[in-house]
mmCIF file of C-alpha atoms in Angstrom:
data_model
loop_
_atom_site.group_PDB
_atom_site.id
_atom_site.type_symbol
_atom_site.label_atom_id
_atom_site.label_comp_id
_atom_site.label_asym_id
_atom_site.label_seq_id
_atom_site.Cartn_x
_atom_site.Cartn_y
_atom_site.Cartn_z
ATOM 1 C CA MET A 17 -6.046 175.707 15.611
ATOM 2 C CA LYS A 18 -6.462 172.348 13.848
ATOM 3 C CA VAL A 19 -6.383 168.929 15.516
ATOM 4 C CA ALA A 20 -6.720 165.494 13.905
ATOM 5 C CA VAL A 21 -9.447 163.256 15.306
ATOM 6 C CA VAL A 22 -9.977 159.574 14.507
ATOM 7 C CA THR A 23 -13.753 159.228 14.196
ATOM 8 C CA GLY A 24 -13.949 155.546 13.309
ATOM 9 C CA PRO A 25 -12.060 152.755 11.531
ATOM 10 C CA GLY A 26 -10.293 154.305 8.547
ATOM 11 C CA ALA A 27 -11.708 157.769 9.246
ATOM 12 C CA VAL A 28 -9.698 160.855 10.249
ATOM 13 C CA GLU A 29 -10.901 164.447 10.220
ATOM 14 C CA LEU A 30 -9.383 167.806 11.083
ATOM 15 C CA ARG A 31 -11.338 169.790 13.637
ATOM 16 C CA ASP A 32 -11.102 173.351 14.852
ATOM 17 C CA GLU A 33 -10.013 173.615 18.483
ATOM 18 C CA PRO A 34 -9.307 176.698 20.610
ATOM 19 C CA ARG A 35 -5.612 177.403 21.032
ATOM 20 C CA PRO A 36 -4.620 176.055 24.472
ATOM 21 C CA VAL A 37 -4.413 178.515 27.366
ATOM 22 C CA VAL A 38 -1.083 178.327 29.184
ATOM 23 C CA GLY A 39 -1.160 177.868 32.940
ATOM 24 C CA PRO A 40 1.473 179.388 35.246
ATOM 25 C CA ASP A 41 3.638 176.250 35.248
ATOM 26 C CA GLN A 42 3.095 175.287 31.624
ATOM 27 C CA LEU A 43 4.553 175.799 28.169
ATOM 28 C CA LEU A 44 2.777 176.197 24.851
ATOM 29 C CA VAL A 45 4.561 174.228 22.142
ATOM 30 C CA GLU A 46 4.010 174.709 18.424
ATOM 31 C CA VAL A 47 4.074 171.168 17.084
ATOM 32 C CA GLY A 48 6.787 170.496 14.511
ATOM 33 C CA THR A 49 6.039 166.825 14.022
ATOM 34 C CA CYS A 50 4.311 163.906 15.744
ATOM 35 C CA GLY A 51 4.953 160.208 15.195
ATOM 36 C CA LEU A 52 2.296 157.576 14.621
ATOM 37 C CA CYS A 53 2.863 154.553 16.835
ATOM 38 C CA THR A 54 1.121 151.205 17.248
ATOM 39 C CA MET A 55 -1.677 152.777 19.288
ATOM 40 C CA GLU A 56 -2.606 155.139 16.450
ATOM 41 C CA ARG A 57 -2.456 152.267 13.985
ATOM 42 C CA ARG A 58 -4.805 150.180 16.154
ATOM 43 C CA LEU A 59 -7.262 153.064 16.396
ATOM 44 C CA PHE A 60 -7.249 153.577 12.635
ATOM 45 C CA ILE A 61 -7.719 149.925 11.655
ATOM 46 C CA GLY A 62 -10.412 149.339 14.287
ATOM 47 C CA ASP A 63 -8.546 147.112 16.729
ATOM 48 C CA LYS A 64 -8.898 149.742 19.459
ATOM 49 C CA ARG A 65 -12.436 151.125 19.289
ATOM 50 C CA ILE A 66 -12.428 154.442 21.107
ATOM 51 C CA TYR A 67 -14.230 156.951 18.871
ATOM 52 C CA PRO A 68 -13.996 159.803 18.397
ATOM 53 C CA VAL A 69 -10.530 160.318 19.872
ATOM 54 C CA ALA A 70 -7.641 162.771 19.435
ATOM 55 C CA PRO A 71 -4.416 160.708 19.514
ATOM 56 C CA GLY A 72 -0.750 161.586 19.050
ATOM 57 C CA HIS A 73 1.813 161.500 21.853
ATOM 58 C CA GLU A 74 5.226 161.402 20.110
ATOM 59 C CA VAL A 75 5.520 165.174 19.847
ATOM 60 C CA SER A 76 8.297 167.648 19.187
ATOM 61 C CA GLY A 77 8.164 171.350 18.491
ATOM 62 C CA ARG A 78 9.226 174.801 19.648
ATOM 63 C CA VAL A 79 8.170 176.668 22.760
ATOM 64 C CA VAL A 80 6.120 179.738 21.858
ATOM 65 C CA GLU A 81 4.857 180.781 25.302
ATOM 66 C CA ALA A 82 5.843 180.135 28.915
ATOM 67 C CA GLY A 83 3.684 180.453 32.029
ATOM 68 C CA GLU A 84 4.422 183.208 34.511
ATOM 69 C CA ARG A 85 5.954 180.956 37.169
ATOM 70 C CA VAL A 86 8.383 179.178 34.834
ATOM 71 C CA ALA A 87 9.323 181.914 32.363
ATOM 72 C CA GLY A 88 13.009 182.637 32.933
ATOM 73 C CA LEU A 89 13.388 179.925 35.554
ATOM 74 C CA ALA A 90 16.834 178.338 35.265
ATOM 75 C CA GLY A 91 16.642 174.982 33.499
ATOM 76 C CA THR A 92 13.212 175.597 32.011
ATOM 77 C CA PRO A 93 13.003 175.485 28.194
ATOM 78 C CA THR A 94 12.805 178.991 26.810
ATOM 79 C CA VAL A 95 10.657 180.526 24.101
ATOM 80 C CA GLY A 96 12.068 179.501 20.735
ATOM 81 C CA GLU A 97 13.750 176.364 22.084
ATOM 82 C CA GLN A 98 13.029 172.963 20.522
ATOM 83 C CA VAL A 99 11.679 170.323 22.882
ATOM 84 C CA CYS A 100 10.253 166.849 22.977
ATOM 85 C CA VAL A 101 7.309 166.553 25.342
ATOM 86 C CA ASP A 102 6.103 164.006 27.874
ATOM 87 C CA LEU A 103 2.310 163.988 27.711
ATOM 88 C CA LEU A 104 1.690 161.465 30.515
ATOM 89 C CA THR A 105 -0.417 162.864 33.360
ATOM 90 C CA ARG A 106 1.398 161.465 36.385
ATOM 91 C CA CYS A 107 -0.613 162.141 39.524
ATOM 92 C CA GLY A 108 2.276 161.951 42.007
ATOM 93 C CA THR A 109 -0.004 160.707 44.778
ATOM 94 C CA CYS A 110 -0.982 157.112 43.968
ATOM 95 C CA SER A 111 0.935 154.154 45.388
ATOM 96 C CA ALA A 112 2.927 153.636 42.161
ATOM 97 C CA CYS A 113 3.946 157.298 41.907
ATOM 98 C CA ARG A 114 4.896 157.401 45.587
ATOM 99 C CA ARG A 115 7.221 154.447 45.019
ATOM 100 C CA GLY A 116 8.928 156.295 42.176
ATOM 101 C CA ARG A 117 7.245 154.088 39.561
ATOM 102 C CA SER A 118 5.268 156.834 37.857
ATOM 103 C CA ALA A 119 5.201 154.911 34.569
ATOM 104 C CA LEU A 120 2.521 152.846 36.300
ATOM 105 C CA CYS A 121 0.480 155.799 37.610
ATOM 106 C CA LYS A 122 -2.912 154.506 38.674
ATOM 107 C CA ARG A 123 -4.857 157.621 37.718
ATOM 108 C CA PRO A 124 -6.541 157.249 34.311
ATOM 109 C CA GLN A 125 -4.579 158.960 31.554
ATOM 110 C CA GLY A 126 -5.791 161.377 28.929
ATOM 111 C CA GLY A 127 -8.000 164.437 28.763
ATOM 112 C CA ALA A 128 -10.557 165.971 26.441
ATOM 113 C CA LEU A 129 -10.884 168.549 23.687
ATOM 114 C CA ALA A 130 -13.109 171.572 24.145
ATOM 115 C CA ASP A 131 -16.116 169.656 22.751
ATOM 116 C CA GLY A 132 -15.552 166.713 25.084
ATOM 117 C CA THR A 133 -13.812 164.440 22.564
ATOM 118 C CA PRO A 134 -11.410 162.191 24.502
ATOM 119 C CA SER A 135 -7.749 163.044 24.084
ATOM 120 C CA MET A 136 -4.948 160.481 24.003
ATOM 121 C CA GLY A 137 -2.205 163.081 23.624
ATOM 122 C CA ALA A 138 -3.868 165.212 20.938
ATOM 123 C CA GLY A 139 -0.422 165.830 19.486
ATOM 124 C CA LEU A 140 -1.643 165.729 15.883
ATOM 125 C CA ALA A 141 -2.365 169.419 16.159
ATOM 126 C CA ASP A 142 -0.919 172.874 15.648
ATOM 127 C CA TYR A 143 -0.165 173.316 19.350
ATOM 128 C CA VAL A 144 0.013 171.363 22.597
ATOM 129 C CA VAL A 145 0.262 172.636 26.147
ATOM 130 C CA VAL A 146 2.484 170.752 28.584
ATOM 131 C CA GLU A 147 3.794 171.083 32.113
ATOM 132 C CA ALA A 148 7.186 172.789 31.925
ATOM 133 C CA ALA A 149 8.677 169.941 33.957
ATOM 134 C CA GLN A 150 7.682 167.576 31.159
ATOM 135 C CA ALA A 151 9.333 169.363 28.230
ATOM 136 C CA TRP A 152 12.892 168.376 27.378
ATOM 137 C CA PRO A 153 15.242 170.445 25.168
ATOM 138 C CA THR A 154 16.749 168.673 22.165
ATOM 139 C CA GLY A 155 19.045 171.423 20.905
ATOM 140 C CA ASP A 156 19.665 171.638 17.184
ATOM 141 C CA ALA A 157 18.665 168.061 16.412
ATOM 142 C CA PRO A 158 16.347 167.599 13.425
ATOM 143 C CA VAL A 159 12.734 167.852 14.528
ATOM 144 C CA GLU A 160 12.176 164.328 13.179
ATOM 145 C CA HIS A 161 14.732 163.020 15.680
ATOM 146 C CA SER A 162 13.264 165.106 18.481
ATOM 147 C CA SER A 163 9.817 163.609 17.878
ATOM 148 C CA MET A 164 11.292 160.220 18.753
ATOM 149 C CA GLY A 165 11.923 161.405 22.318
ATOM 150 C CA GLU A 166 8.913 159.523 23.691
ATOM 151 C CA PRO A 167 9.673 156.091 22.196
ATOM 152 C CA LEU A 168 13.369 156.543 22.985
ATOM 153 C CA ALA A 169 12.484 157.353 26.611
ATOM 154 C CA CYS A 170 10.551 154.064 26.681
ATOM 155 C CA VAL A 171 13.637 152.229 25.407
ATOM 156 C CA VAL A 172 15.899 153.959 27.929
ATOM 157 C CA HIS A 173 13.430 152.822 30.615
ATOM 158 C CA SER A 174 13.656 149.287 29.227
ATOM 159 C CA ALA A 175 17.455 149.270 29.315
ATOM 160 C CA ARG A 176 17.569 150.831 32.780
ATOM 161 C CA LEU A 177 15.156 148.372 34.397
ATOM 162 C CA GLY A 178 16.816 145.519 32.528
ATOM 163 C CA GLY A 179 20.239 146.492 33.886
ATOM 164 C CA LEU A 180 22.002 146.928 30.536
ATOM 165 C CA ARG A 181 25.745 147.473 31.055
ATOM 166 C CA ALA A 182 28.698 148.109 28.774
ATOM 167 C CA GLY A 183 30.171 144.815 27.659
ATOM 168 C CA ASP A 184 26.876 142.916 27.728
ATOM 169 C CA ARG A 185 25.964 140.545 24.931
ATOM 170 C CA VAL A 186 22.539 141.673 23.738
ATOM 171 C CA ALA A 187 19.815 140.110 21.627
ATOM 172 C CA VAL A 188 16.692 141.918 20.435
ATOM 173 C CA VAL A 189 13.652 139.835 19.504
ATOM 174 C CA GLY A 190 11.834 141.904 16.888
ATOM 175 C CA GLY A 191 13.398 144.205 14.299
ATOM 176 C CA GLY A 192 10.640 146.812 14.037
ATOM 177 C CA PHE A 193 10.873 150.439 15.149
ATOM 178 C CA MET A 194 11.192 149.720 18.868
ATOM 179 C CA GLY A 195 13.564 146.817 18.244
ATOM 180 C CA ARG A 196 15.784 149.094 16.183
ATOM 181 C CA LEU A 197 15.815 151.703 18.961
ATOM 182 C CA HIS A 198 16.880 148.971 21.405
ATOM 183 C CA LEU A 199 19.642 147.979 18.991
ATOM 184 C CA ALA A 200 20.827 151.582 18.639
ATOM 185 C CA LEU A 201 20.821 152.184 22.402
ATOM 186 C CA ALA A 202 22.634 148.925 23.154
ATOM 187 C CA ARG A 203 25.369 149.763 20.665
ATOM 188 C CA THR A 204 25.683 153.318 21.995
ATOM 189 C CA GLN A 205 25.890 152.086 25.591
ATOM 190 C CA GLY A 206 28.757 149.738 24.824
ATOM 191 C CA ALA A 207 27.258 146.296 24.255
ATOM 192 C CA SER A 208 29.996 143.902 23.179
ATOM 193 C CA SER A 209 27.571 142.412 20.662
ATOM 194 C CA ALA A 210 23.998 143.190 19.673
ATOM 195 C CA GLY A 211 21.942 140.909 17.464
ATOM 196 C CA VAL A 212 18.406 140.989 16.087
ATOM 197 C CA ILE A 213 15.911 138.182 15.542
ATOM 198 C CA ASP A 214 13.068 138.809 13.097
ATOM 199 C CA VAL A 215 10.948 136.860 10.620
ATOM 200 C CA SER A 216 11.367 139.524 7.901
ATOM 201 C CA ASP A 217 14.275 139.303 5.459
ATOM 202 C CA ASP A 218 14.086 143.056 4.902
ATOM 203 C CA ARG A 219 14.198 143.912 8.583
ATOM 204 C CA ARG A 220 17.120 141.592 9.193
ATOM 205 C CA GLU A 221 18.969 143.247 6.309
ATOM 206 C CA ASP A 222 18.113 146.690 7.701
ATOM 207 C CA ALA A 223 19.370 145.657 11.139
ATOM 208 C CA ARG A 224 22.700 144.515 9.700
ATOM 209 C CA ALA A 225 23.017 147.839 7.865
ATOM 210 C CA ALA A 226 22.351 149.590 11.177
ATOM 211 C CA GLY A 227 25.267 147.797 12.839
ATOM 212 C CA ALA A 228 23.764 144.617 14.253
ATOM 213 C CA THR A 229 26.461 142.079 15.052
ATOM 214 C CA TRP A 230 24.184 139.392 13.708
ATOM 215 C CA ALA A 231 20.603 139.132 12.425
ATOM 216 C CA ILE A 232 18.806 135.820 12.086
ATOM 217 C CA GLU A 233 15.320 134.389 11.759
ATOM 218 C CA PRO A 234 13.676 132.726 14.801
ATOM 219 C CA ASP A 235 14.144 129.204 13.459
ATOM 220 C CA ALA A 236 17.925 129.751 13.380
ATOM 221 C CA ALA A 237 18.127 131.356 16.819
ATOM 222 C CA GLN A 238 19.190 128.164 18.552
ATOM 223 C CA GLU A 239 22.718 128.765 17.272
ATOM 224 C CA MET A 240 22.844 131.694 19.720
ATOM 225 C CA ARG A 241 21.410 129.666 22.616
ATOM 226 C CA ALA A 242 22.786 130.368 26.110
ATOM 227 C CA GLN A 243 25.117 133.090 24.800
ATOM 228 C CA GLN A 244 23.307 136.327 25.721
ATOM 229 C CA ASP A 245 23.454 138.436 28.856
ATOM 230 C CA ILE A 246 20.282 140.378 28.176
ATOM 231 C CA VAL A 247 17.453 139.756 25.717
ATOM 232 C CA PHE A 248 14.898 142.447 24.882
ATOM 233 C CA VAL A 249 11.578 141.079 23.636
ATOM 234 C CA THR A 250 10.051 143.855 21.531
ATOM 235 C CA ALA A 251 7.704 141.645 19.493
ATOM 236 C CA GLY A 252 4.990 140.063 21.615
ATOM 237 C CA ALA A 253 4.533 136.959 19.477
ATOM 238 C CA PRO A 254 3.769 133.462 20.752
ATOM 239 C CA GLY A 255 6.985 131.670 21.671
ATOM 240 C CA SER A 256 9.110 134.802 21.955
ATOM 241 C CA LEU A 257 9.432 134.663 25.760
ATOM 242 C CA GLU A 258 10.469 131.017 25.654
ATOM 243 C CA LEU A 259 12.973 131.798 22.897
ATOM 244 C CA ALA A 260 14.417 134.677 24.908
ATOM 245 C CA LEU A 261 14.947 132.446 27.947
ATOM 246 C CA ASP A 262 16.735 129.891 25.775
ATOM 247 C CA LEU A 263 19.061 132.614 24.508
ATOM 248 C CA CYS A 264 20.160 133.654 28.012
ATOM 249 C CA ASP A 265 23.473 132.597 29.499
ATOM 250 C CA ASP A 266 23.646 131.942 33.266
ATOM 251 C CA GLY A 267 22.633 135.068 35.145
ATOM 252 C CA GLY A 268 20.909 136.473 32.070
ATOM 253 C CA THR A 269 17.913 138.790 31.939
ATOM 254 C CA VAL A 270 14.869 138.771 29.685
ATOM 255 C CA VAL A 271 13.185 142.162 29.347
ATOM 256 C CA VAL A 272 9.549 141.852 28.287
ATOM 257 C CA TYR A 273 9.083 145.133 26.437
ATOM 258 C CA GLY A 274 6.556 144.421 23.698
ATOM 259 C CA ALA A 275 2.851 144.010 24.416
ATOM 260 C CA PHE A 276 1.468 140.480 24.199
ATOM 261 C CA PRO A 277 -2.121 139.352 23.586
ATOM 262 C CA LYS A 278 -3.800 139.404 27.000
ATOM 263 C CA GLU A 279 -4.976 135.810 26.694
ATOM 264 C CA LEU A 280 -1.535 134.434 25.782
ATOM 265 C CA THR A 281 0.315 132.338 28.342
ATOM 266 C CA ALA A 282 3.857 130.957 28.226
ATOM 267 C CA ALA A 283 5.573 127.890 29.650
ATOM 268 C CA VAL A 284 8.468 128.823 31.926
ATOM 269 C CA ALA A 285 10.552 126.222 33.762
ATOM 270 C CA PRO A 286 10.918 127.516 37.346
ATOM 271 C CA ASP A 287 13.851 125.193 38.023
ATOM 272 C CA ALA A 288 15.807 126.636 35.101
ATOM 273 C CA VAL A 289 15.122 130.153 36.354
ATOM 274 C CA HIS A 290 16.311 129.075 39.809
ATOM 275 C CA HIS A 291 19.444 127.140 38.885
ATOM 276 C CA HIS A 292 20.647 129.582 36.237
ATOM 277 C CA GLU A 293 19.658 132.741 38.122
ATOM 278 C CA LEU A 294 17.616 134.038 35.228
ATOM 279 C CA SER A 295 15.557 137.210 35.560
ATOM 280 C CA ILE A 296 12.359 138.135 33.754
ATOM 281 C CA VAL A 297 11.651 141.868 33.912
ATOM 282 C CA GLY A 298 8.511 143.550 32.641
ATOM 283 C CA VAL A 299 8.806 147.160 31.465
ATOM 284 C CA TYR A 300 6.163 149.666 30.510
ATOM 285 C CA SER A 301 6.234 153.295 29.407
ATOM 286 C CA HIS A 302 8.790 155.757 30.826
ATOM 287 C CA GLU A 303 9.689 157.973 33.776
ATOM 288 C CA PRO A 304 11.240 161.469 34.046
ATOM 289 C CA GLU A 305 14.836 160.271 34.362
ATOM 290 C CA ASP A 306 14.392 158.301 31.151
ATOM 291 C CA TRP A 307 13.336 161.473 29.347
ATOM 292 C CA ARG A 308 16.447 163.286 30.519
ATOM 293 C CA THR A 309 18.625 160.563 29.020
ATOM 294 C CA ALA A 310 16.600 160.296 25.802
ATOM 295 C CA ALA A 311 16.654 164.045 25.180
ATOM 296 C CA GLY A 312 20.377 164.137 25.890
ATOM 297 C CA LEU A 313 21.038 161.356 23.390
ATOM 298 C CA ILE A 314 18.999 163.156 20.749
ATOM 299 C CA SER A 315 20.586 166.561 21.285
ATOM 300 C CA SER A 316 24.095 165.069 21.334
ATOM 301 C CA GLY A 317 23.632 163.509 17.891
ATOM 302 C CA ALA A 318 24.894 160.155 19.206
ATOM 303 C CA LEU A 319 21.957 158.353 17.561
ATOM 304 C CA ALA A 320 21.552 160.630 14.527
ATOM 305 C CA ALA A 321 22.302 158.031 11.857
ATOM 306 C CA ASP A 322 20.062 155.471 13.563
ATOM 307 C CA LEU A 323 17.142 157.899 13.855
ATOM 308 C CA ASP A 324 17.536 159.077 10.256
ATOM 309 C CA ALA A 325 17.127 155.508 9.079
ATOM 310 C CA LEU A 326 13.869 155.116 10.998
ATOM 311 C CA VAL A 327 11.942 157.927 9.291
ATOM 312 C CA THR A 328 9.736 156.189 6.740
ATOM 313 C CA ALA A 329 7.727 159.217 5.594
ATOM 314 C CA ARG A 330 6.529 162.636 6.699
ATOM 315 C CA PHE A 331 3.128 164.216 6.015
ATOM 316 C CA ALA A 332 1.594 167.636 6.636
ATOM 317 C CA LEU A 333 -1.141 167.843 9.268
ATOM 318 C CA ALA A 334 -3.666 168.467 6.491
ATOM 319 C CA ASP A 335 -2.740 165.045 5.087
ATOM 320 C CA ALA A 336 -2.984 163.175 8.393
ATOM 321 C CA ALA A 337 -5.457 160.660 6.933
ATOM 322 C CA ASP A 338 -2.897 159.659 4.279
ATOM 323 C CA ALA A 339 -0.284 159.240 6.998
ATOM 324 C CA PHE A 340 -2.582 156.905 8.943
ATOM 325 C CA ARG A 341 -3.262 154.878 5.803
ATOM 326 C CA LEU A 342 0.439 154.392 5.102
ATOM 327 C CA ALA A 343 1.238 153.526 8.709
ATOM 328 C CA SER A 344 -1.569 150.958 8.733
ATOM 329 C CA SER A 345 -1.145 149.335 5.325
ATOM 330 C CA ALA A 346 2.585 148.764 4.824
ATOM 331 C CA PRO A 347 5.652 147.753 6.850
ATOM 332 C CA VAL A 348 7.024 151.019 8.239
ATOM 333 C CA TYR A 349 9.334 152.263 10.955
ATOM 334 C CA ARG A 350 7.964 155.761 11.740
ATOM 335 C CA VAL A 351 5.497 157.865 9.815
ATOM 336 C CA LEU A 352 5.514 161.473 11.004
ATOM 337 C CA VAL A 353 2.839 164.152 10.802
ATOM 338 C CA GLY A 354 3.584 167.839 11.256
ATOM 339 C CA ASN A 355 3.761 171.373 10.018
#
């Protein structure tokens, strides 16, 4: 089979790789499409220098083979069924996993191709093999929607840890792909209002078209001060945490979703947090229960219009290098690569 490997900044090649062998508790999935996220972009432009590497973790496809212990087992995806796949390698034994916080598994993630090339998902390929417990059916949803299972599971995790409830007033700082998924989920889960803050005129316009109650630039955000119950920070820019705290009403919650530069610090007034009972919650990755919800939302079609609007372009696996170039050179939501 073929697999795309990033060999250096701006360099992608297709390599031959043996078709994966299915273990007794595993499924072989023929990849339909795989999304390129920020990690792939950072690898391609040289911000994340791990070369060579086989990336791609936002995968959807159809089951073509099932291991002997899971074939026919009730609840297990069957041959021919479309799934989105969770490619995290949770160990189940570290302190985080034992506490039920497997998103923070302490065992190093990833694997390797047959020639030893490090794998960070290796979903830009003809096939992937996955534990049956980590494949989630998405019914008759378009494969493009199904490939968004992984980022949507991250957003479900964000909303769950942040305590999002129907009737909440929601603000999303950042109108990119993950911000738009937060907007879509908040609206679907019954937020009484859901607004977006972004520096881009185009992204604010797109957010309004997607149903945002309001969409404003950061400099105008003070007009929404102290009026939000929960604020999701999806853009890790300087000042965004402070802005989010200003937006919160008493008892509000700031969910720090987006990654920030490691050296960045923020000024937080402890007395304001104390007197107004504000919460700051960090979220990272996803856990199995988040996948169940994400796959259910995709298969139900509840987010179909939102997900349609987030497909920027789709490329064949043979044109993976062109997909990386587009994802790295222009404002996009999701660029997909598949067969």
